[in-house]
C-alpha angles and dihedrals in degrees: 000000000000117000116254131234121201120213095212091182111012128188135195089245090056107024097076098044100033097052091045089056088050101049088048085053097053108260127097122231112231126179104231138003108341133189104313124312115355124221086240153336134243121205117180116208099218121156088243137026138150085227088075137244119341082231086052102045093048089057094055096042084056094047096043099032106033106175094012111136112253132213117189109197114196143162098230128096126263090259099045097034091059086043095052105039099021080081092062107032086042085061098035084042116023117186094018112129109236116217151184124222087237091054087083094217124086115258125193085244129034116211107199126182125202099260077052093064086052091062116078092214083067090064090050088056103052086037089058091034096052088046 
């Protein structure tokens, strides 16, 4: 039985390729609770979402999957994304280290960007993150 994912917050930018990643590595992406504790959880930090707030949904991803690995997928740049959103994982997480699958060393929370999901390194890095 293939690991689920669960897109927490998805958005059109990461929803396709994402998926499809995911899919090639084994899990299968679902869009709420599943069917007991995911291997992890992706949360796209989008300016809207029906899902609710980035600040909101963090929250509930920490209340519902303590310990679960989290991916963040942006738009924005590494600079600005820490910038932007390190605010708010540094305060829903504190003490977690924040990372890019281009950094080479394994964060508690991956931050990925669309041109990221195009590199096959990229796959090797949420294969070995979710495990």
């Amino acid at each position: 039985m293939p690991k689920e994912v669960v897109l927490a917050r998805p958005h059109p930018f990461i929803r396709k390729p994402m998926s499809q990643i995911l899919t090639k590595l084994g899990y299968t992406p679902v869009t709420g609770a599943g069917s007991g504790k995911p291997a992890g959880v992706i949360v796209s930090s989008s300016v809207t979402s029906e899902a609710g707030s980035f600040e909101g949904v963090l929250r509930l991803v920490k209340e519902t999957w303590s310990g679960v690995p989290l991916i963040v997928a942006t738009l924005l740049k590494p600079e600005m994304a820490l910038k932007s959103l390190g605010k708010d994982l540094e305060a829903i997480f504190p003490g977690r280290r924040i990372g890019f699958p281009s950094d080479g060393q394994v964060p508690d929370i991956l931050i990925v960007r669309p041109d990221d999901l195009k590199l096959p390194q990229t796959e090797r890095v949420i294969h070995g993150f979710l495990n």
